[in-house]
């Protein structure tokens, strides 16, 4: 099974994956694919954490908006996952971490079988109410770093409750890597999802297209798109060169 992990920058996606690997590597055969735009920073962090054989942690450098390689053109991630499976298979679980994105990130069901979306309390208690396809329709929403709630003035219970309301009752886990009970809830969800996947009666759910959002090019011009179709942005100089 392939499990996607997405969420904004700094919400603790890599730490969550490290926690999962530490908890599950004794019973499951795991692999991890990380995504960064221009670096392998997340892969190096996971390797240094010592939670998995370093050869089972591989980076993908997307070279573009983080969501592009998990939603629009998933080729690089598909090849990385297939190579991992060829080298170490059979594997039970391959975790694919998106590069840090905003609230619009979703994985293509052609890439992952299930996906979770990570928020953290330090981002503000109101962020869950802002919605977006990741928050509303991922298989699991994780409200991370709950131990920081008292330091940043966030009511963690309210944030988790509003998350369930935004997701029409779909699962939400309030998580802290310092709280064993919440880690057990997360690993139980992974085990249960994997058990369902193994029945052969599991169908990945498409969270739907990206929400409307914008990108700025190198000269500060913004370009928007409201669907999940592939897209290319060129600055004025590149356009002039192409016209010439």
Tab-separated table of C-alpha atoms in Angstrom:
chain	number	residue	atom	x	y	z
A	1	UNK	CA	0.000	0.000	0.000
A	2	UNK	CA	1.163	3.528	-0.742
A	3	UNK	CA	0.345	6.184	1.848
A	4	UNK	CA	0.613	9.883	0.992
A	5	UNK	CA	1.461	12.485	3.648
A	6	UNK	CA	0.768	16.131	2.728
A	7	UNK	CA	0.385	19.439	4.507
A	8	UNK	CA	1.819	22.944	4.781
A	9	UNK	CA	5.488	23.669	5.459
A	10	UNK	CA	6.550	23.051	9.043
A	11	UNK	CA	3.566	21.036	10.207
A	12	UNK	CA	5.742	18.054	11.132
A	13	UNK	CA	5.246	15.681	8.207
A	14	UNK	CA	8.788	14.301	8.364
A	15	UNK	CA	8.631	13.888	12.140
A	16	UNK	CA	5.309	12.082	11.793
A	17	UNK	CA	6.843	9.710	9.239
A	18	UNK	CA	9.812	9.120	11.543
A	19	UNK	CA	7.380	8.284	14.340
A	20	UNK	CA	5.507	5.841	12.098
A	21	UNK	CA	8.719	4.148	10.971
A	22	UNK	CA	9.951	3.814	14.532
A	23	UNK	CA	6.653	2.295	15.651
A	24	UNK	CA	6.016	-0.008	12.692
A	25	UNK	CA	9.388	-1.066	11.260
A	26	UNK	CA	9.535	-4.090	13.555
A	27	UNK	CA	6.355	-5.558	12.078
A	28	UNK	CA	6.013	-4.081	8.575
A	29	UNK	CA	8.355	-3.884	5.583
A	30	UNK	CA	8.576	-0.160	4.910
A	31	UNK	CA	9.917	2.284	2.342
A	32	UNK	CA	9.800	6.102	2.256
A	33	UNK	CA	9.835	8.539	-0.673
A	34	UNK	CA	10.308	12.234	0.157
A	35	UNK	CA	9.629	15.249	-2.067
A	36	UNK	CA	11.472	18.578	-1.990
A	37	UNK	CA	11.728	21.198	-4.710
A	38	UNK	CA	15.518	21.486	-4.939
A	39	UNK	CA	17.007	19.496	-2.034
A	40	UNK	CA	16.921	16.130	-0.297
A	41	UNK	CA	16.556	17.753	3.129
A	42	UNK	CA	13.630	15.620	4.327
A	43	UNK	CA	15.302	12.392	3.234
A	44	UNK	CA	18.497	13.376	5.049
A	45	UNK	CA	16.519	14.167	8.198
A	46	UNK	CA	14.836	10.760	8.158
A	47	UNK	CA	18.095	8.958	7.491
A	48	UNK	CA	19.787	10.769	10.369
A	49	UNK	CA	16.910	9.817	12.681
A	50	UNK	CA	17.935	6.179	12.292
A	51	UNK	CA	14.355	4.913	12.117
A	52	UNK	CA	14.823	2.888	8.916
A	53	UNK	CA	17.565	1.438	6.730
A	54	UNK	CA	18.851	4.545	4.877
A	55	UNK	CA	18.556	2.708	1.535
A	56	UNK	CA	14.799	2.500	2.123
A	57	UNK	CA	14.518	6.311	2.224
A	58	UNK	CA	14.787	7.977	-1.182
A	59	UNK	CA	14.318	11.598	-2.252
A	60	UNK	CA	12.550	13.050	-5.274
A	61	UNK	CA	13.497	16.599	-6.269
A	62	UNK	CA	10.405	17.973	-7.978
A	63	UNK	CA	11.941	21.164	-9.380
A	64	UNK	CA	8.498	22.771	-9.362
A	65	UNK	CA	5.505	23.459	-7.128
A	66	UNK	CA	5.386	20.599	-4.576
A	67	UNK	CA	1.910	19.492	-5.542
A	68	UNK	CA	2.883	19.045	-9.192
A	69	UNK	CA	4.690	15.746	-8.603
A	70	UNK	CA	1.957	14.286	-6.393
A	71	UNK	CA	-1.074	15.373	-8.374
A	72	UNK	CA	-0.425	16.717	-11.870
A	73	UNK	CA	2.432	14.548	-13.176
A	74	UNK	CA	3.233	11.766	-10.723
A	75	UNK	CA	5.799	10.026	-12.957
A	76	UNK	CA	8.867	10.786	-10.803
A	77	UNK	CA	7.192	9.485	-7.667
A	78	UNK	CA	5.751	6.432	-9.401
A	79	UNK	CA	9.203	5.501	-10.707
A	80	UNK	CA	10.777	6.046	-7.279
A	81	UNK	CA	8.156	3.861	-5.601
A	82	UNK	CA	8.449	1.148	-8.251
A	83	UNK	CA	12.250	1.156	-7.913
A	84	UNK	CA	11.914	0.859	-4.139
A	85	UNK	CA	9.523	-2.058	-4.510
A	86	UNK	CA	11.795	-3.745	-7.046
A	87	UNK	CA	14.837	-3.391	-4.778
A	88	UNK	CA	13.254	-4.327	-1.458
A	89	UNK	CA	9.936	-5.970	-2.270
A	90	UNK	CA	7.699	-7.335	-1.213
A	91	UNK	CA	6.970	-4.248	0.878
A	92	UNK	CA	3.950	-3.747	3.104
A	93	UNK	CA	3.886	0.052	3.026
A	94	UNK	CA	5.542	2.838	1.041
A	95	UNK	CA	5.080	6.285	2.570
A	96	UNK	CA	5.267	9.195	0.116
A	97	UNK	CA	5.793	12.618	1.658
A	98	UNK	CA	4.798	15.686	-0.303
A	99	UNK	CA	6.953	18.774	-0.242
A	100	UNK	CA	5.489	21.442	2.015
A	101	UNK	CA	2.516	23.062	0.314
A	102	UNK	CA	-0.502	25.134	1.272
A	103	UNK	CA	-4.013	23.870	2.011
A	104	UNK	CA	-4.692	22.816	-1.587
A	105	UNK	CA	-2.428	19.748	-1.750
A	106	UNK	CA	-3.936	16.383	-2.663
A	107	UNK	CA	-2.425	13.184	-4.049
A	108	UNK	CA	-3.553	11.533	-7.240
A	109	UNK	CA	-5.151	8.126	-6.601
A	110	UNK	CA	-2.868	6.917	-9.384
A	111	UNK	CA	0.027	7.456	-6.953
A	112	UNK	CA	-1.262	6.587	-3.480
A	113	UNK	CA	-3.929	4.311	-2.044
A	114	UNK	CA	-4.620	6.445	1.019
A	115	UNK	CA	-3.567	9.878	2.147
A	116	UNK	CA	-3.394	11.874	5.331
A	117	UNK	CA	-3.175	15.633	5.721
A	118	UNK	CA	-1.154	17.254	8.502
A	119	UNK	CA	-1.857	20.555	10.258
A	120	UNK	CA	-0.191	21.778	13.421
A	121	UNK	CA	-1.493	23.855	16.297
A	122	UNK	CA	1.325	26.385	15.894
A	123	UNK	CA	-0.224	27.357	12.557
A	124	UNK	CA	-3.250	28.705	14.426
A	125	UNK	CA	-6.464	27.167	15.658
A	126	UNK	CA	-8.455	28.771	12.858
A	127	UNK	CA	-6.556	27.103	10.009
A	128	UNK	CA	-8.750	24.009	10.106
A	129	UNK	CA	-11.812	26.180	9.438
A	130	UNK	CA	-10.246	27.511	6.233
A	131	UNK	CA	-10.869	24.163	4.606
A	132	UNK	CA	-9.499	22.941	1.315
A	133	UNK	CA	-9.558	19.500	-0.289
A	134	UNK	CA	-6.754	18.110	1.880
A	135	UNK	CA	-8.481	19.053	5.123
A	136	UNK	CA	-11.946	18.100	3.965
A	137	UNK	CA	-11.358	14.914	1.994
A	138	UNK	CA	-8.072	13.210	2.892
A	139	UNK	CA	-8.568	9.794	4.455
A	140	UNK	CA	-7.209	11.116	7.765
A	141	UNK	CA	-6.589	14.595	9.176
A	142	UNK	CA	-3.808	14.887	11.759
A	143	UNK	CA	-3.717	17.895	14.090
A	144	UNK	CA	-0.055	17.732	15.056
A	145	UNK	CA	2.144	19.146	17.857
A	146	UNK	CA	-0.712	19.236	20.358
A	147	UNK	CA	1.800	19.673	23.187
A	148	UNK	CA	2.413	23.205	21.879
A	149	UNK	CA	-1.228	24.244	22.181
A	150	UNK	CA	-0.861	25.831	25.615
A	151	UNK	CA	2.163	27.813	24.445
A	152	UNK	CA	0.489	29.308	21.367
A	153	UNK	CA	-2.981	29.892	22.813
A	154	UNK	CA	-4.762	27.192	20.798
A	155	UNK	CA	-7.617	25.098	22.160
A	156	UNK	CA	-6.589	21.691	20.809
A	157	UNK	CA	-9.903	19.996	21.585
A	158	UNK	CA	-11.794	22.711	19.735
A	159	UNK	CA	-9.423	22.499	16.753
A	160	UNK	CA	-9.922	18.728	16.546
A	161	UNK	CA	-13.687	19.117	16.883
A	162	UNK	CA	-13.822	21.714	14.128
A	163	UNK	CA	-11.715	19.391	12.012
A	164	UNK	CA	-14.313	16.649	12.395
A	165	UNK	CA	-17.042	19.155	11.524
A	166	UNK	CA	-15.150	20.259	8.398
A	167	UNK	CA	-14.774	16.586	7.421
A	168	UNK	CA	-18.376	15.565	8.105
A	169	UNK	CA	-17.217	13.192	10.828
A	170	UNK	CA	-14.288	11.623	8.921
A	171	UNK	CA	-11.385	10.666	11.201
A	172	UNK	CA	-9.206	13.252	12.923
A	173	UNK	CA	-6.297	12.453	15.222
A	174	UNK	CA	-4.806	15.012	17.620
A	175	UNK	CA	-1.155	13.952	17.746
A	176	UNK	CA	1.973	14.640	19.723
A	177	UNK	CA	5.141	12.608	19.355
A	178	UNK	CA	5.444	12.929	23.127
A	179	UNK	CA	2.019	11.323	23.712
A	180	UNK	CA	2.063	7.532	23.403
A	181	UNK	CA	-1.732	7.253	23.294
A	182	UNK	CA	-2.013	9.502	20.232
A	183	UNK	CA	0.801	7.603	18.484
A	184	UNK	CA	-1.087	4.376	19.128
A	185	UNK	CA	-4.191	5.927	17.521
A	186	UNK	CA	-2.160	6.834	14.434
A	187	UNK	CA	-0.506	3.418	14.092
A	188	UNK	CA	-3.858	1.703	14.639
A	189	UNK	CA	-5.343	3.739	11.785
A	190	UNK	CA	-2.442	2.738	9.516
A	191	UNK	CA	-2.801	-0.946	10.460
A	192	UNK	CA	-6.562	-0.882	9.931
A	193	UNK	CA	-6.234	0.851	6.551
A	194	UNK	CA	-3.562	-1.636	5.481
A	195	UNK	CA	-5.738	-4.568	6.588
A	196	UNK	CA	-8.618	-3.184	4.484
A	197	UNK	CA	-6.270	-2.707	1.527
A	198	UNK	CA	-5.137	-6.322	1.791
A	199	UNK	CA	-8.693	-7.614	1.453
A	200	UNK	CA	-8.591	-6.593	-2.222
A	201	UNK	CA	-11.852	-4.702	-1.712
A	202	UNK	CA	-10.229	-1.302	-1.224
A	203	UNK	CA	-10.623	1.585	-3.673
A	204	UNK	CA	-8.539	4.767	-3.316
A	205	UNK	CA	-10.684	7.875	-2.903
A	206	UNK	CA	-9.851	10.833	-5.120
A	207	UNK	CA	-10.011	13.985	-2.934
A	208	UNK	CA	-10.809	15.978	-6.041
A	209	UNK	CA	-9.002	18.731	-7.957
A	210	UNK	CA	-6.853	21.411	-6.441
A	211	UNK	CA	-8.640	24.401	-4.962
A	212	UNK	CA	-8.119	27.724	-6.774
A	213	UNK	CA	-4.648	29.089	-5.963
A	214	UNK	CA	-1.916	31.293	-7.343
A	215	UNK	CA	1.840	31.260	-7.961
A	216	UNK	CA	4.235	34.168	-8.447
A	217	UNK	CA	6.966	33.904	-11.074
A	218	UNK	CA	10.494	35.260	-10.664
A	219	UNK	CA	9.393	38.763	-11.666
A	220	UNK	CA	6.476	38.852	-9.256
A	221	UNK	CA	3.654	38.227	-11.725
A	222	UNK	CA	0.903	35.965	-10.439
A	223	UNK	CA	-0.841	33.209	-12.348
A	224	UNK	CA	-3.908	31.365	-11.135
A	225	UNK	CA	-5.654	28.150	-11.990
A	226	UNK	CA	-8.738	26.565	-10.534
A	227	UNK	CA	-8.359	22.923	-11.531
A	228	UNK	CA	-5.780	20.191	-11.313
A	229	UNK	CA	-4.595	20.257	-14.902
A	230	UNK	CA	-0.854	20.353	-15.680
A	231	UNK	CA	0.468	23.871	-15.978
A	232	UNK	CA	3.640	25.771	-16.850
A	233	UNK	CA	4.620	29.275	-15.793
A	234	UNK	CA	7.107	31.386	-17.790
A	235	UNK	CA	8.436	34.776	-16.860
A	236	UNK	CA	8.437	37.677	-19.274
A	237	UNK	CA	11.991	37.058	-20.443
A	238	UNK	CA	11.256	33.446	-21.265
A	239	UNK	CA	8.121	34.438	-23.143
A	240	UNK	CA	10.049	37.024	-25.126
A	241	UNK	CA	12.680	34.457	-26.003
A	242	UNK	CA	10.040	31.994	-27.136
A	243	UNK	CA	8.376	34.650	-29.306
A	244	UNK	CA	11.695	35.516	-30.874
